[in-house]
Amino acid sequence: MHAIQQVLHRSARPISVHEFRDAILATCKPRFPEARGSMHRPVGLAISGGVDSMALAYLCSQIRKLDPDIMITDHPCAGFRAFVVDHRLREGSTEEAHSVMKALHEMGIPSDLLPINWKKELGENVDVKNLSNIESAARRARYRKLGHFVAFRKMATLLLAHHQDDQYETVLMRLINGHRNRALIGMREASDIPECEGLFGVYGSGWVDDQTRKHPFYNTKLSKKERKSLKQELKFRINELMHEDQQAEDQLANLGVFDTTGADDSLGKTPIRFNWSPQLGSMPIENGGVSIHRPFLEFGKDRLVATCVENNVPWFEDHTNTDPTLTTRNAIRHMYKSCELPRALQKPAVLALSKSCQHRARAQDAEARRLLQRTVLHDFEPHVGTMVVQFPNLQVHGSKGASSSNEYHQHRLSQKRIIAALALQRVIALVSPEYQAPSVTNLQNVVSRLFPSLESLPDASRAAPPKAFNVAGLHFMPIESSPPSVASSALLHPQIWYVSRHPYVATEPLPQWRISAWSPGLERRRRPRKPRSRWSVWLPWHFWDGRFWIRLTHRLPSRLVVMPFLVEHSKDFRTALPPQDRARLAAVLKQYAPGKTRYTLPAIYAEEPVDFDNVVSHPKHPEPRNDLAINASQRIIGKPILPPIDRSKMRLLALPTLDFQLPGLEKLLQHEVRFKKADRDTLRTMGSFDGGSFAPLRASSITHRSRNIRKLCINSKRRERLLHKRQGHLGEGHQAAGG
């Protein structure tokens, strides 16, 4: 523990509670503005014991004295709870962690100690001290531990103590590594918690469970006052539009030239319609998770030190942070503290560069949003993870003759391609199985395919017919949307794409989740008369193939496995279904999962043949090993290793996302499926999307009514244009006759 003399920090002033409150409100904005978070909710603090995190803890302990009901993200703050991670990478770390918790207790902040078990994280045979990527491994283990306990404590917000000097080091490292443009933004003020893929309630999930609570944290229902006001407003607006519409029809009918109904129908046709006749019902779409916020990014470390010194707050220095040979960040820190860098690499210049990149990124994001508003999402089907999307034509007008004009044209073309790539990132993330969307640089070839007008090649190259391609685990397939005579005009009818999970590659392992057989164990001896009534507990949610959250409970005597729908098991599964289910399955697959798309859907199999009429448990069945392990060195010693799956012995039991299963299986197996987080802002921004079950009730009701009003407006404007056009033609005819 260190107490630096205040005389060393005369130039730095402490951070006041009012300043900190303003920083909290600026960085912790609502994630769900359409929801009302009236319930108080605690907020988590990531505390390491350093001067930055201890300053964060102190200011948080004081802020509720100033504003007891301060809104942090979506809820009034119910208090703070600190999480102290013990990495166990140096001697004395555990004792230091307990000292940090004692200091937090004196501030009135409760805390949890989170020790990292490296044998569990990396395996028995891996020595953490010999890892070359120790910084990355520690970061991943730390965030996953924090995310798990934040969700366990029913929190959704975690405050971090990264400050201005950390931002400088981050941007400087990226400059040295050759990054540019958006990578130089540095750390963001708010984002989803990283490194927590597959953790339910932490990684983009938990929303559906919250909405089923008696008192949910996020209230999306309209109040009586809001419903009454909305109803009156919509009624007035619809009556007004219908009156204008009727006036336009009467004027067109008086001209006696053409049938108004037929004209409206022809003008109102969309390039393509996807009418899915079989209805599958609703598929819950997840959202939520844990978000991290950094309120100190505008404060230098000297002000954090001054805050602790001024208020007698102890802190603890980690000597490993000063070893330049240990991590890249330590080397960067040693370099700029011990050497006089060029002015362009000093802190003010680098932070100014970061601010400039942030402003440019915000402008680009706004342009990408406007592009999304012109993008038509004809269909979005979470049951199978597909969508039908139509991107607009982008034109870059300008002369290509003179060299200066050509340079300006190429610059605008480059900017348009960046905007298109940013919009593509958001569209791809809706259904991609990958955790991270491709970078803007890696999407340039895709931009050329989807926006041929942005290609700098001669116009003849744009006339080539579009071809299917793969990107980010997705298969983009062009589909014919209209007759050739109409489709020949690319400006009027841009290409439509069917986007689905690309077929699995034979050289790569299939995604699978193995579940142990039902074994009542001791409970069976306690209740020997009713062994069939016992079920396994609901297993934790499993994130399958980066697309579906699946959980189940069963009492089958065979191990189960969730794998893709395999073609060799489709015939036997169809044969076992009743005739009407067999016909419905064929129709559903034809409409919702055509071609190879159906073989990317999750299916539940029994690894061994099962006699449904005589279910007997195997009390000594081995447990399956952890399928999330990266390699053999991560297997936990003492756990039996299962043999490879024999596909010839498997039996297909259910297609959970399509809600098909063998007759009578509900007595032996129950399952729940949800689609991964699909950004609601992207779905609402894209045009012509009919919001389904994923939309919150409050937003869904408004969106549905406003969509009807928008259609009435469009029809009225179309008829008005036709009326003016026809009157102009009639006027010209009268003038010609008079002449």
mmCIF file of N, CA and C in Angstrom, residues 3-108:
data_model
loop_
_atom_site.group_PDB
_atom_site.id
_atom_site.type_symbol
_atom_site.label_atom_id
_atom_site.label_comp_id
_atom_site.label_asym_id
_atom_site.label_seq_id
_atom_site.Cartn_x
_atom_site.Cartn_y
_atom_site.Cartn_z
ATOM 1 N N ALA A 3 1.119 5.612 -0.099
ATOM 2 C CA ALA A 3 0.504 6.918 0.115
ATOM 3 C C ALA A 3 1.465 7.965 -0.411
ATOM 4 N N ILE A 4 1.229 8.471 -1.612
ATOM 5 C CA ILE A 4 2.116 9.432 -2.250
ATOM 6 C C ILE A 4 1.842 10.808 -1.667
ATOM 7 N N GLN A 5 2.911 11.547 -1.391
ATOM 8 C CA GLN A 5 2.765 12.854 -0.793
ATOM 9 C C GLN A 5 2.008 13.789 -1.738
ATOM 10 N N GLN A 6 1.123 14.577 -1.185
ATOM 11 C CA GLN A 6 0.289 15.450 -1.988
ATOM 12 C C GLN A 6 1.118 16.518 -2.681
ATOM 13 N N VAL A 7 2.293 16.847 -2.150
ATOM 14 C CA VAL A 7 3.119 17.876 -2.753
ATOM 15 C C VAL A 7 3.528 17.494 -4.165
ATOM 16 N N LEU A 8 3.552 16.202 -4.470
ATOM 17 C CA LEU A 8 3.927 15.747 -5.811
ATOM 18 C C LEU A 8 2.794 15.950 -6.810
ATOM 19 N N HIS A 9 1.597 16.291 -6.339
ATOM 20 C CA HIS A 9 0.449 16.379 -7.236
ATOM 21 C C HIS A 9 -0.286 17.708 -7.042
ATOM 22 N N ARG A 10 0.500 18.791 -6.864
ATOM 23 C CA ARG A 10 -0.143 20.085 -6.659
ATOM 24 C C ARG A 10 -0.909 20.536 -7.902
ATOM 25 N N SER A 11 -0.409 20.139 -9.103
ATOM 26 C CA SER A 11 -1.053 20.596 -10.332
ATOM 27 C C SER A 11 -2.344 19.852 -10.620
ATOM 28 N N ALA A 12 -2.534 18.679 -10.051
ATOM 29 C CA ALA A 12 -3.732 17.884 -10.300
ATOM 30 C C ALA A 12 -4.723 18.099 -9.162
ATOM 31 N N ARG A 13 -5.951 18.333 -9.523
ATOM 32 C CA ARG A 13 -6.980 18.518 -8.506
ATOM 33 C C ARG A 13 -7.840 17.266 -8.420
ATOM 34 N N PRO A 14 -8.373 16.975 -7.261
ATOM 35 C CA PRO A 14 -9.212 15.776 -7.107
ATOM 36 C C PRO A 14 -10.482 15.875 -7.947
ATOM 37 N N ILE A 15 -11.044 14.723 -8.246
ATOM 38 C CA ILE A 15 -12.309 14.661 -8.976
ATOM 39 C C ILE A 15 -13.442 14.865 -7.981
ATOM 40 N N SER A 16 -14.272 15.844 -8.233
ATOM 41 C CA SER A 16 -15.398 16.090 -7.332
ATOM 42 C C SER A 16 -16.518 15.091 -7.613
ATOM 43 N N VAL A 17 -17.407 14.964 -6.648
ATOM 44 C CA VAL A 17 -18.535 14.049 -6.814
ATOM 45 C C VAL A 17 -19.454 14.539 -7.929
ATOM 46 N N HIS A 18 -19.594 15.863 -8.073
ATOM 47 C CA HIS A 18 -20.429 16.395 -9.150
ATOM 48 C C HIS A 18 -19.828 16.062 -10.515
ATOM 49 N N GLU A 19 -18.511 16.169 -10.643
ATOM 50 C CA GLU A 19 -17.863 15.786 -11.899
ATOM 51 C C GLU A 19 -18.086 14.304 -12.200
ATOM 52 N N PHE A 20 -17.943 13.503 -11.171
ATOM 53 C CA PHE A 20 -18.117 12.061 -11.369
ATOM 54 C C PHE A 20 -19.559 11.734 -11.748
ATOM 55 N N ARG A 21 -20.499 12.438 -11.142
ATOM 56 C CA ARG A 21 -21.907 12.210 -11.491
ATOM 57 C C ARG A 21 -22.149 12.534 -12.962
ATOM 58 N N ASP A 22 -21.600 13.632 -13.441
ATOM 59 C CA ASP A 22 -21.761 13.992 -14.851
ATOM 60 C C ASP A 22 -21.123 12.943 -15.758
ATOM 61 N N ALA A 23 -19.969 12.409 -15.341
ATOM 62 C CA ALA A 23 -19.309 11.376 -16.143
ATOM 63 C C ALA A 23 -20.134 10.097 -16.180
ATOM 64 N N ILE A 24 -20.755 9.750 -15.057
ATOM 65 C CA ILE A 24 -21.609 8.552 -15.014
ATOM 66 C C ILE A 24 -22.799 8.712 -15.954
ATOM 67 N N LEU A 25 -23.452 9.860 -15.899
ATOM 68 C CA LEU A 25 -24.627 10.080 -16.746
ATOM 69 C C LEU A 25 -24.250 10.116 -18.222
ATOM 70 N N ALA A 26 -23.030 10.574 -18.536
ATOM 71 C CA ALA A 26 -22.604 10.655 -19.932
ATOM 72 C C ALA A 26 -22.219 9.299 -20.500
ATOM 73 N N THR A 27 -21.690 8.421 -19.667
ATOM 74 C CA THR A 27 -21.202 7.126 -20.168
ATOM 75 C C THR A 27 -22.180 5.985 -19.936
ATOM 76 N N CYS A 28 -23.099 6.132 -19.012
ATOM 77 C CA CYS A 28 -24.030 5.042 -18.676
ATOM 78 C C CYS A 28 -25.433 5.378 -19.163
ATOM 79 N N LYS A 29 -25.580 5.513 -20.467
ATOM 80 C CA LYS A 29 -26.870 5.846 -21.062
ATOM 81 C C LYS A 29 -27.738 4.596 -21.171
ATOM 82 N N PRO A 30 -29.061 4.760 -21.276
ATOM 83 C CA PRO A 30 -29.959 3.591 -21.342
ATOM 84 C C PRO A 30 -29.661 2.702 -22.541
ATOM 85 N N ARG A 31 -29.693 1.402 -22.315
ATOM 86 C CA ARG A 31 -29.528 0.427 -23.393
ATOM 87 C C ARG A 31 -30.854 0.128 -24.069
ATOM 88 N N PHE A 32 -31.955 0.253 -23.326
ATOM 89 C CA PHE A 32 -33.288 -0.028 -23.856
ATOM 90 C C PHE A 32 -34.175 1.189 -23.595
ATOM 91 N N PRO A 33 -34.070 2.212 -24.424
ATOM 92 C CA PRO A 33 -34.839 3.443 -24.164
ATOM 93 C C PRO A 33 -36.341 3.224 -24.181
ATOM 94 N N GLU A 34 -36.810 2.189 -24.927
ATOM 95 C CA GLU A 34 -38.252 1.966 -25.003
ATOM 96 C C GLU A 34 -38.803 1.316 -23.749
ATOM 97 N N ALA A 35 -37.924 0.818 -22.884
ATOM 98 C CA ALA A 35 -38.363 0.146 -21.658
ATOM 99 C C ALA A 35 -38.225 1.097 -20.476
ATOM 100 N N ARG A 36 -39.099 0.918 -19.523
ATOM 101 C CA ARG A 36 -39.030 1.713 -18.298
ATOM 102 C C ARG A 36 -38.407 0.872 -17.193
ATOM 103 N N GLY A 37 -37.281 1.320 -16.690
ATOM 104 C CA GLY A 37 -36.633 0.612 -15.597
ATOM 105 C C GLY A 37 -36.917 1.294 -14.277
ATOM 106 N N SER A 38 -38.086 1.054 -13.738
ATOM 107 C CA SER A 38 -38.473 1.712 -12.491
ATOM 108 C C SER A 38 -37.905 1.007 -11.269
ATOM 109 N N MET A 39 -37.543 -0.269 -11.419
ATOM 110 C CA MET A 39 -37.002 -1.017 -10.287
ATOM 111 C C MET A 39 -35.547 -0.628 -10.050
ATOM 112 N N HIS A 40 -35.183 -0.456 -8.782
ATOM 113 C CA HIS A 40 -33.794 -0.186 -8.439
ATOM 114 C C HIS A 40 -32.957 -1.444 -8.684
ATOM 115 N N ARG A 41 -31.737 -1.240 -9.134
ATOM 116 C CA ARG A 41 -30.876 -2.373 -9.458
ATOM 117 C C ARG A 41 -29.444 -2.053 -9.053
ATOM 118 N N PRO A 42 -28.744 -3.006 -8.430
ATOM 119 C CA PRO A 42 -27.357 -2.742 -8.029
ATOM 120 C C PRO A 42 -26.429 -2.689 -9.233
ATOM 121 N N VAL A 43 -25.285 -2.072 -9.034
ATOM 122 C CA VAL A 43 -24.279 -1.896 -10.085
ATOM 123 C C VAL A 43 -22.970 -2.502 -9.607
ATOM 124 N N GLY A 44 -22.282 -3.202 -10.494
ATOM 125 C CA GLY A 44 -21.026 -3.851 -10.148
ATOM 126 C C GLY A 44 -19.824 -2.957 -10.389
ATOM 127 N N LEU A 45 -18.788 -3.165 -9.591
ATOM 128 C CA LEU A 45 -17.517 -2.451 -9.729
ATOM 129 C C LEU A 45 -16.394 -3.467 -9.853
ATOM 130 N N ALA A 46 -15.560 -3.316 -10.874
ATOM 131 C CA ALA A 46 -14.380 -4.167 -11.021
ATOM 132 C C ALA A 46 -13.226 -3.483 -10.304
ATOM 133 N N ILE A 47 -12.799 -4.053 -9.184
ATOM 134 C CA ILE A 47 -11.799 -3.425 -8.323
ATOM 135 C C ILE A 47 -10.550 -4.302 -8.278
ATOM 136 N N SER A 48 -9.424 -3.724 -8.675
ATOM 137 C CA SER A 48 -8.149 -4.440 -8.615
ATOM 138 C C SER A 48 -7.328 -4.052 -7.395
ATOM 139 N N GLY A 49 -7.618 -2.899 -6.815
ATOM 140 C CA GLY A 49 -6.832 -2.401 -5.694
ATOM 141 C C GLY A 49 -5.892 -1.285 -6.080
ATOM 142 N N GLY A 50 -5.723 -1.039 -7.391
ATOM 143 C CA GLY A 50 -4.887 0.060 -7.836
ATOM 144 C C GLY A 50 -5.524 1.405 -7.549
ATOM 145 N N VAL A 51 -4.764 2.461 -7.809
ATOM 146 C CA VAL A 51 -5.253 3.793 -7.477
ATOM 147 C C VAL A 51 -6.488 4.148 -8.296
ATOM 148 N N ASP A 52 -6.556 3.679 -9.533
ATOM 149 C CA ASP A 52 -7.706 4.023 -10.367
ATOM 150 C C ASP A 52 -8.987 3.364 -9.864
ATOM 151 N N SER A 53 -8.923 2.072 -9.560
ATOM 152 C CA SER A 53 -10.130 1.376 -9.109
ATOM 153 C C SER A 53 -10.533 1.795 -7.694
ATOM 154 N N MET A 54 -9.571 2.129 -6.848
ATOM 155 C CA MET A 54 -9.928 2.586 -5.502
ATOM 156 C C MET A 54 -10.560 3.974 -5.552
ATOM 157 N N ALA A 55 -10.121 4.816 -6.485
ATOM 158 C CA ALA A 55 -10.785 6.107 -6.677
ATOM 159 C C ALA A 55 -12.212 5.903 -7.170
ATOM 160 N N LEU A 56 -12.400 4.920 -8.047
ATOM 161 C CA LEU A 56 -13.750 4.596 -8.519
ATOM 162 C C LEU A 56 -14.633 4.150 -7.360
ATOM 163 N N ALA A 57 -14.096 3.287 -6.505
ATOM 164 C CA ALA A 57 -14.880 2.803 -5.370
ATOM 165 C C ALA A 57 -15.253 3.953 -4.434
ATOM 166 N N TYR A 58 -14.302 4.846 -4.169
ATOM 167 C CA TYR A 58 -14.592 5.955 -3.262
ATOM 168 C C TYR A 58 -15.683 6.867 -3.829
ATOM 169 N N LEU A 59 -15.553 7.250 -5.099
ATOM 170 C CA LEU A 59 -16.532 8.157 -5.689
ATOM 171 C C LEU A 59 -17.911 7.508 -5.771
ATOM 172 N N CYS A 60 -17.954 6.202 -6.010
ATOM 173 C CA CYS A 60 -19.245 5.507 -6.023
ATOM 174 C C CYS A 60 -19.863 5.476 -4.631
ATOM 175 N N SER A 61 -19.020 5.398 -3.615
ATOM 176 C CA SER A 61 -19.549 5.395 -2.247
ATOM 177 C C SER A 61 -20.126 6.748 -1.861
ATOM 178 N N GLN A 62 -19.726 7.809 -2.580
ATOM 179 C CA GLN A 62 -20.196 9.152 -2.255
ATOM 180 C C GLN A 62 -21.328 9.636 -3.156
ATOM 181 N N ILE A 63 -21.467 9.037 -4.341
ATOM 182 C CA ILE A 63 -22.389 9.610 -5.326
ATOM 183 C C ILE A 63 -23.843 9.465 -4.899
ATOM 184 N N ARG A 64 -24.197 8.407 -4.189
ATOM 185 C CA ARG A 64 -25.591 8.230 -3.785
ATOM 186 C C ARG A 64 -25.967 9.172 -2.642
ATOM 187 N N LYS A 65 -24.965 9.742 -1.980
ATOM 188 C CA LYS A 65 -25.268 10.789 -1.006
ATOM 189 C C LYS A 65 -25.717 12.061 -1.723
ATOM 190 N N LEU A 66 -25.150 12.278 -2.921
ATOM 191 C CA LEU A 66 -25.543 13.432 -3.723
ATOM 192 C C LEU A 66 -26.843 13.175 -4.471
ATOM 193 N N ASP A 67 -26.981 11.985 -5.056
ATOM 194 C CA ASP A 67 -28.161 11.628 -5.854
ATOM 195 C C ASP A 67 -28.548 10.194 -5.509
ATOM 196 N N PRO A 68 -29.447 9.995 -4.542
ATOM 197 C CA PRO A 68 -29.768 8.627 -4.092
ATOM 198 C C PRO A 68 -30.366 7.746 -5.183
ATOM 199 N N ASP A 69 -31.062 8.335 -6.152
ATOM 200 C CA ASP A 69 -31.731 7.559 -7.202
ATOM 201 C C ASP A 69 -31.110 7.821 -8.566
ATOM 202 N N ILE A 70 -29.812 7.976 -8.610
ATOM 203 C CA ILE A 70 -29.150 8.254 -9.880
ATOM 204 C C ILE A 70 -29.408 7.120 -10.867
ATOM 205 N N MET A 71 -29.754 7.486 -12.101
ATOM 206 C CA MET A 71 -30.021 6.499 -13.145
ATOM 207 C C MET A 71 -28.700 6.056 -13.766
ATOM 208 N N ILE A 72 -28.389 4.783 -13.629
ATOM 209 C CA ILE A 72 -27.209 4.195 -14.268
ATOM 210 C C ILE A 72 -27.713 3.182 -15.284
ATOM 211 N N THR A 73 -27.480 3.448 -16.531
ATOM 212 C CA THR A 73 -28.065 2.743 -17.682
ATOM 213 C C THR A 73 -29.591 2.810 -17.582
ATOM 214 N N ASP A 74 -30.258 1.706 -17.330
ATOM 215 C CA ASP A 74 -31.723 1.674 -17.423
ATOM 216 C C ASP A 74 -32.437 1.745 -16.087
ATOM 217 N N HIS A 75 -31.704 1.791 -14.965
ATOM 218 C CA HIS A 75 -32.371 1.652 -13.672
ATOM 219 C C HIS A 75 -31.809 2.639 -12.653
ATOM 220 N N PRO A 76 -32.640 3.029 -11.699
ATOM 221 C CA PRO A 76 -32.103 3.751 -10.545
ATOM 222 C C PRO A 76 -31.154 2.841 -9.768
ATOM 223 N N CYS A 77 -30.070 3.416 -9.318
ATOM 224 C CA CYS A 77 -29.040 2.615 -8.649
ATOM 225 C C CYS A 77 -29.492 2.219 -7.248
ATOM 226 N N ALA A 78 -29.391 0.920 -6.961
ATOM 227 C CA ALA A 78 -29.746 0.411 -5.640
ATOM 228 C C ALA A 78 -28.519 0.247 -4.758
ATOM 229 N N GLY A 79 -27.373 0.672 -5.232
ATOM 230 C CA GLY A 79 -26.139 0.490 -4.490
ATOM 231 C C GLY A 79 -25.075 -0.139 -5.372
ATOM 232 N N PHE A 80 -23.872 -0.237 -4.824
ATOM 233 C CA PHE A 80 -22.737 -0.778 -5.569
ATOM 234 C C PHE A 80 -22.192 -2.010 -4.860
ATOM 235 N N ARG A 81 -21.668 -2.917 -5.653
ATOM 236 C CA ARG A 81 -21.009 -4.106 -5.123
ATOM 237 C C ARG A 81 -19.721 -4.319 -5.902
ATOM 238 N N ALA A 82 -18.628 -4.489 -5.172
ATOM 239 C CA ALA A 82 -17.314 -4.630 -5.797
ATOM 240 C C ALA A 82 -16.978 -6.098 -6.006
ATOM 241 N N PHE A 83 -16.231 -6.360 -7.068
ATOM 242 C CA PHE A 83 -15.730 -7.698 -7.380
ATOM 243 C C PHE A 83 -14.212 -7.614 -7.489
ATOM 244 N N VAL A 84 -13.538 -8.328 -6.601
ATOM 245 C CA VAL A 84 -12.077 -8.315 -6.536
ATOM 246 C C VAL A 84 -11.567 -9.628 -7.107
ATOM 247 N N VAL A 85 -10.878 -9.565 -8.237
ATOM 248 C CA VAL A 85 -10.368 -10.759 -8.904
ATOM 249 C C VAL A 85 -8.949 -11.030 -8.421
ATOM 250 N N ASP A 86 -8.726 -12.241 -7.937
ATOM 251 C CA ASP A 86 -7.394 -12.688 -7.521
ATOM 252 C C ASP A 86 -6.840 -13.595 -8.615
ATOM 253 N N HIS A 87 -5.885 -13.066 -9.402
ATOM 254 C CA HIS A 87 -5.334 -13.840 -10.519
ATOM 255 C C HIS A 87 -4.403 -14.962 -10.055
ATOM 256 N N ARG A 88 -3.888 -14.857 -8.853
ATOM 257 C CA ARG A 88 -2.971 -15.871 -8.316
ATOM 258 C C ARG A 88 -1.754 -16.077 -9.221
ATOM 259 N N LEU A 89 -1.221 -14.975 -9.726
ATOM 260 C CA LEU A 89 -0.042 -15.046 -10.590
ATOM 261 C C LEU A 89 1.220 -14.565 -9.888
ATOM 262 N N ARG A 90 1.091 -14.054 -8.676
ATOM 263 C CA ARG A 90 2.261 -13.598 -7.931
ATOM 264 C C ARG A 90 2.035 -13.861 -6.451
ATOM 265 N N GLU A 91 3.112 -13.928 -5.735
ATOM 266 C CA GLU A 91 3.030 -14.195 -4.302
ATOM 267 C C GLU A 91 2.368 -13.023 -3.579
ATOM 268 N N GLY A 92 1.543 -13.357 -2.631
ATOM 269 C CA GLY A 92 0.880 -12.337 -1.833
ATOM 270 C C GLY A 92 -0.362 -11.749 -2.460
ATOM 271 N N SER A 93 -0.784 -12.272 -3.617
ATOM 272 C CA SER A 93 -1.962 -11.690 -4.274
ATOM 273 C C SER A 93 -3.235 -11.933 -3.463
ATOM 274 N N THR A 94 -3.338 -13.100 -2.822
ATOM 275 C CA THR A 94 -4.546 -13.403 -2.047
ATOM 276 C C THR A 94 -4.639 -12.512 -0.816
ATOM 277 N N GLU A 95 -3.507 -12.331 -0.114
ATOM 278 C CA GLU A 95 -3.509 -11.450 1.054
ATOM 279 C C GLU A 95 -3.840 -10.017 0.650
ATOM 280 N N GLU A 96 -3.299 -9.597 -0.495
ATOM 281 C CA GLU A 96 -3.589 -8.246 -0.970
ATOM 282 C C GLU A 96 -5.065 -8.091 -1.313
ATOM 283 N N ALA A 97 -5.670 -9.121 -1.901
ATOM 284 C CA ALA A 97 -7.088 -9.065 -2.243
ATOM 285 C C ALA A 97 -7.945 -8.905 -0.991
ATOM 286 N N HIS A 98 -7.581 -9.596 0.076
ATOM 287 C CA HIS A 98 -8.332 -9.452 1.330
ATOM 288 C C HIS A 98 -8.153 -8.049 1.911
ATOM 289 N N SER A 99 -6.974 -7.466 1.751
ATOM 290 C CA SER A 99 -6.767 -6.097 2.222
ATOM 291 C C SER A 99 -7.618 -5.109 1.428
ATOM 292 N N VAL A 100 -7.733 -5.348 0.129
ATOM 293 C CA VAL A 100 -8.587 -4.497 -0.705
ATOM 294 C C VAL A 100 -10.037 -4.600 -0.240
ATOM 295 N N MET A 101 -10.491 -5.808 0.046
ATOM 296 C CA MET A 101 -11.867 -5.996 0.499
ATOM 297 C C MET A 101 -12.099 -5.306 1.841
ATOM 298 N N LYS A 102 -11.093 -5.307 2.688
ATOM 299 C CA LYS A 102 -11.223 -4.619 3.976
ATOM 300 C C LYS A 102 -11.364 -3.118 3.771
ATOM 301 N N ALA A 103 -10.567 -2.557 2.850
ATOM 302 C CA ALA A 103 -10.668 -1.125 2.562
ATOM 303 C C ALA A 103 -12.032 -0.782 1.964
ATOM 304 N N LEU A 104 -12.545 -1.658 1.120
ATOM 305 C CA LEU A 104 -13.872 -1.434 0.540
ATOM 306 C C LEU A 104 -14.957 -1.483 1.612
ATOM 307 N N HIS A 105 -14.804 -2.394 2.553
ATOM 308 C CA HIS A 105 -15.778 -2.501 3.645
ATOM 309 C C HIS A 105 -15.811 -1.215 4.461
ATOM 310 N N GLU A 106 -14.658 -0.602 4.669
ATOM 311 C CA GLU A 106 -14.611 0.650 5.422
ATOM 312 C C GLU A 106 -15.294 1.785 4.665
ATOM 313 N N MET A 107 -15.347 1.674 3.321
ATOM 314 C CA MET A 107 -16.076 2.672 2.524
ATOM 315 C C MET A 107 -17.577 2.399 2.498
ATOM 316 N N GLY A 108 -17.989 1.241 3.005
ATOM 317 C CA GLY A 108 -19.399 0.882 2.959
ATOM 318 C C GLY A 108 -19.806 0.160 1.694
#
